[in-house]
Amino acid sequence: MPRGDGRLSHDLLPGEKGPQDACGVFGVWAPGEEVAKLTYFGLYALQHRGQESAGIAVSNGSQILVFKDMGLVSQVFDETSLGSLTGHIAVGHARYSTTGASVWENAQPTFRATAHGSIALGHNGNLVNTAELAGMVADMPQTPGRTTRVAATNDTDLITALLAGQTGPDGTPLSVEQAAPQVLPKIKGAFSLVYMDEHTLYAARDPQGIRPLVLGRLERGWVVASESAALDICGASFVREIEPGELIAIDEQGLRSSRFAEARPKGCVFEYVYLARPDTDIAGRNVYLSRVEMGRRLAKEAPVEADLVIPTPESGTPAAVGYAEASGIPYGSGLVKNSYVGRTFIQPSQTIRQLGIRLKLNPLKEVIRGKRLVVVDDSIVRGNTQRALVRMLREAGAAEVHVRISSPPVKWPCFFGIDFATRAELIANGMTVEEIGTSLGADSLAYISLDAMVEATTIAKPNLCRACFDGEYPMDLPDPELLGKQLLEVELAGGPDAADALRRP
Ligand code: SF4
């Protein structure tokens, strides 16, 4: 396993990032296929969900090898590293950190030895009972061959440790498959898991099904992935979603499905707004079509006289298409995006930093000059990007800039795998829409209503999590001090006293 050199990743422009995703997972069981390469391309298709680190674990039936490092999928792997990962089962992960720092130790798949072999696991989501699970791991009895302590400080490693270390009533170590019905019902929060032991690929989804997870079929095997678009890219056909509360196991005996909890669907509505790829379907609804419909409804709710509708590329593009269609105002490209700007390990120099948003977006002056613009974006978190954008469009000669947003104001933090910001950093927390518009320097600002956004997804409102918009969380949450990103780092740094304090009920 290569070891990262300790560098932390940096946003290219700190403070100007949008909502960040919390990981993409991919798994394949396919004897006779190059499973590491299939996983590489699956992760490549899921890169938008996590750009801090990437990893692939492969089993050849007798041992599991894990290769992971900091960086993008294309930076971490090459022909040589993929060529060294031979076998018939693979689990892959692309990470954005929500619990646990962005360091090599927290890259996934996580790996643990068990009494029967080993386990490698990737997780999309974020848990809300991390402190409780840390207590359970600490209290587990020692069994021969099992790793009890590693340097990882993410919630995922706790799941892996629990699955690796369960024992039966007589103290006999359980297999990874036998451990699942004991462990999965105890985990609270969002978890789409893809994991394996030497012989079997597993996939499990939390009872609310907050993050997506789908099953696909290859000619000679099976694939599981965070998004249906990743199936298309590796030549797998869509079979179905992994159901909320379902565990599946795939090996030479075929596919087994079992339930560890009753389904109580609360899919994340933000997947439809921004997170998922437009070519992905979630719960039977295409994401692109949802976004176009959000734009249409936004145009009806918040019309304005203007000459041109432009998107903030690319996440605002489908909603801008819908807004233009419903308003009758022509659609155009007013901004050119540098597609290759993503995460970088290079800290921008002061000169470059001052260029700000121009590193990502450059205005097409010839299109913009003298026009009254409607600028459509998917969401506003802190407002820094939109403020810079409005200024840039005015400098490029826009006569008026009207900002339209295809989701309601983000007022509440997400504890289920999206790193928006703290509540204090959210621009909509404590400001009216008019005040936000003034702060952005826009001629007008309007957001879509919650109901219109939800209706555009075609999913029944009670089956969606909308907590970042309306504060109605889909499950009870522990005290705020038990929810921090650095929860397990605090515990490690503070020793037993801090650990006990965190676990107190
Ligand atoms: S709080 Fe918002 S981003 Fe988080 S799961 Fe719910 S809808 Fe999605």
GROMACS .gro file of C-alpha atoms and ligand atoms in nm, residues 190 210-211 266-271 275 410 412-418 420 464-469 472-474, ligand 1:
model
   36
  190ALA     CA    1  -2.670   0.778   0.626
  210ILE     CA    2  -3.059   0.873   0.229
  211ARG     CA    3  -2.779   0.819  -0.022
  266LYS     CA    4  -3.605   0.961   0.318
  267GLY     CA    5  -3.389   1.006   0.009
  268CYS     CA    6  -3.179   1.323   0.001
  269VAL     CA    7  -3.356   1.586  -0.213
  270PHE     CA    8  -3.023   1.761  -0.267
  271GLU     CA    9  -2.909   1.467  -0.481
  275LEU     CA   10  -2.515   1.622  -0.599
  410VAL     CA   11  -3.009   2.647   0.274
  412TRP     CA   12  -2.965   2.413   0.828
  413PRO     CA   13  -2.653   2.197   0.831
  414CYS     CA   14  -2.653   1.844   0.688
  415PHE     CA   15  -2.541   1.559   0.913
  416PHE     CA   16  -2.586   1.290   0.647
  417GLY     CA   17  -2.286   1.332   0.426
  418ILE     CA   18  -2.291   1.681   0.274
  420PHE     CA   19  -2.229   2.267   0.347
  464LEU     CA   20  -3.755   1.287   0.096
  465CYS     CA   21  -3.511   1.438   0.344
  466ARG     CA   22  -3.535   1.818   0.311
  467ALA     CA   23  -3.370   1.902   0.641
  468CYS     CA   24  -3.116   2.155   0.513
  469PHE     CA   25  -3.410   2.358   0.379
  472GLU     CA   26  -3.705   1.863   0.972
  473TYR     CA   27  -3.438   1.600   1.026
  474PRO     CA   28  -3.534   1.242   0.934
  506SF4     S1   29  -3.001   1.764   0.509
  506SF4    FE1   30  -3.014   1.828   0.292
  506SF4     S2   31  -2.825   1.756   0.196
  506SF4    FE2   32  -2.847   1.648   0.393
  506SF4     S3   33  -2.950   1.456   0.342
  506SF4    FE3   34  -3.110   1.601   0.399
  506SF4     S4   35  -3.171   1.698   0.205
  506SF4    FE4   36  -2.977   1.595   0.170
   0.00000   0.00000   0.00000
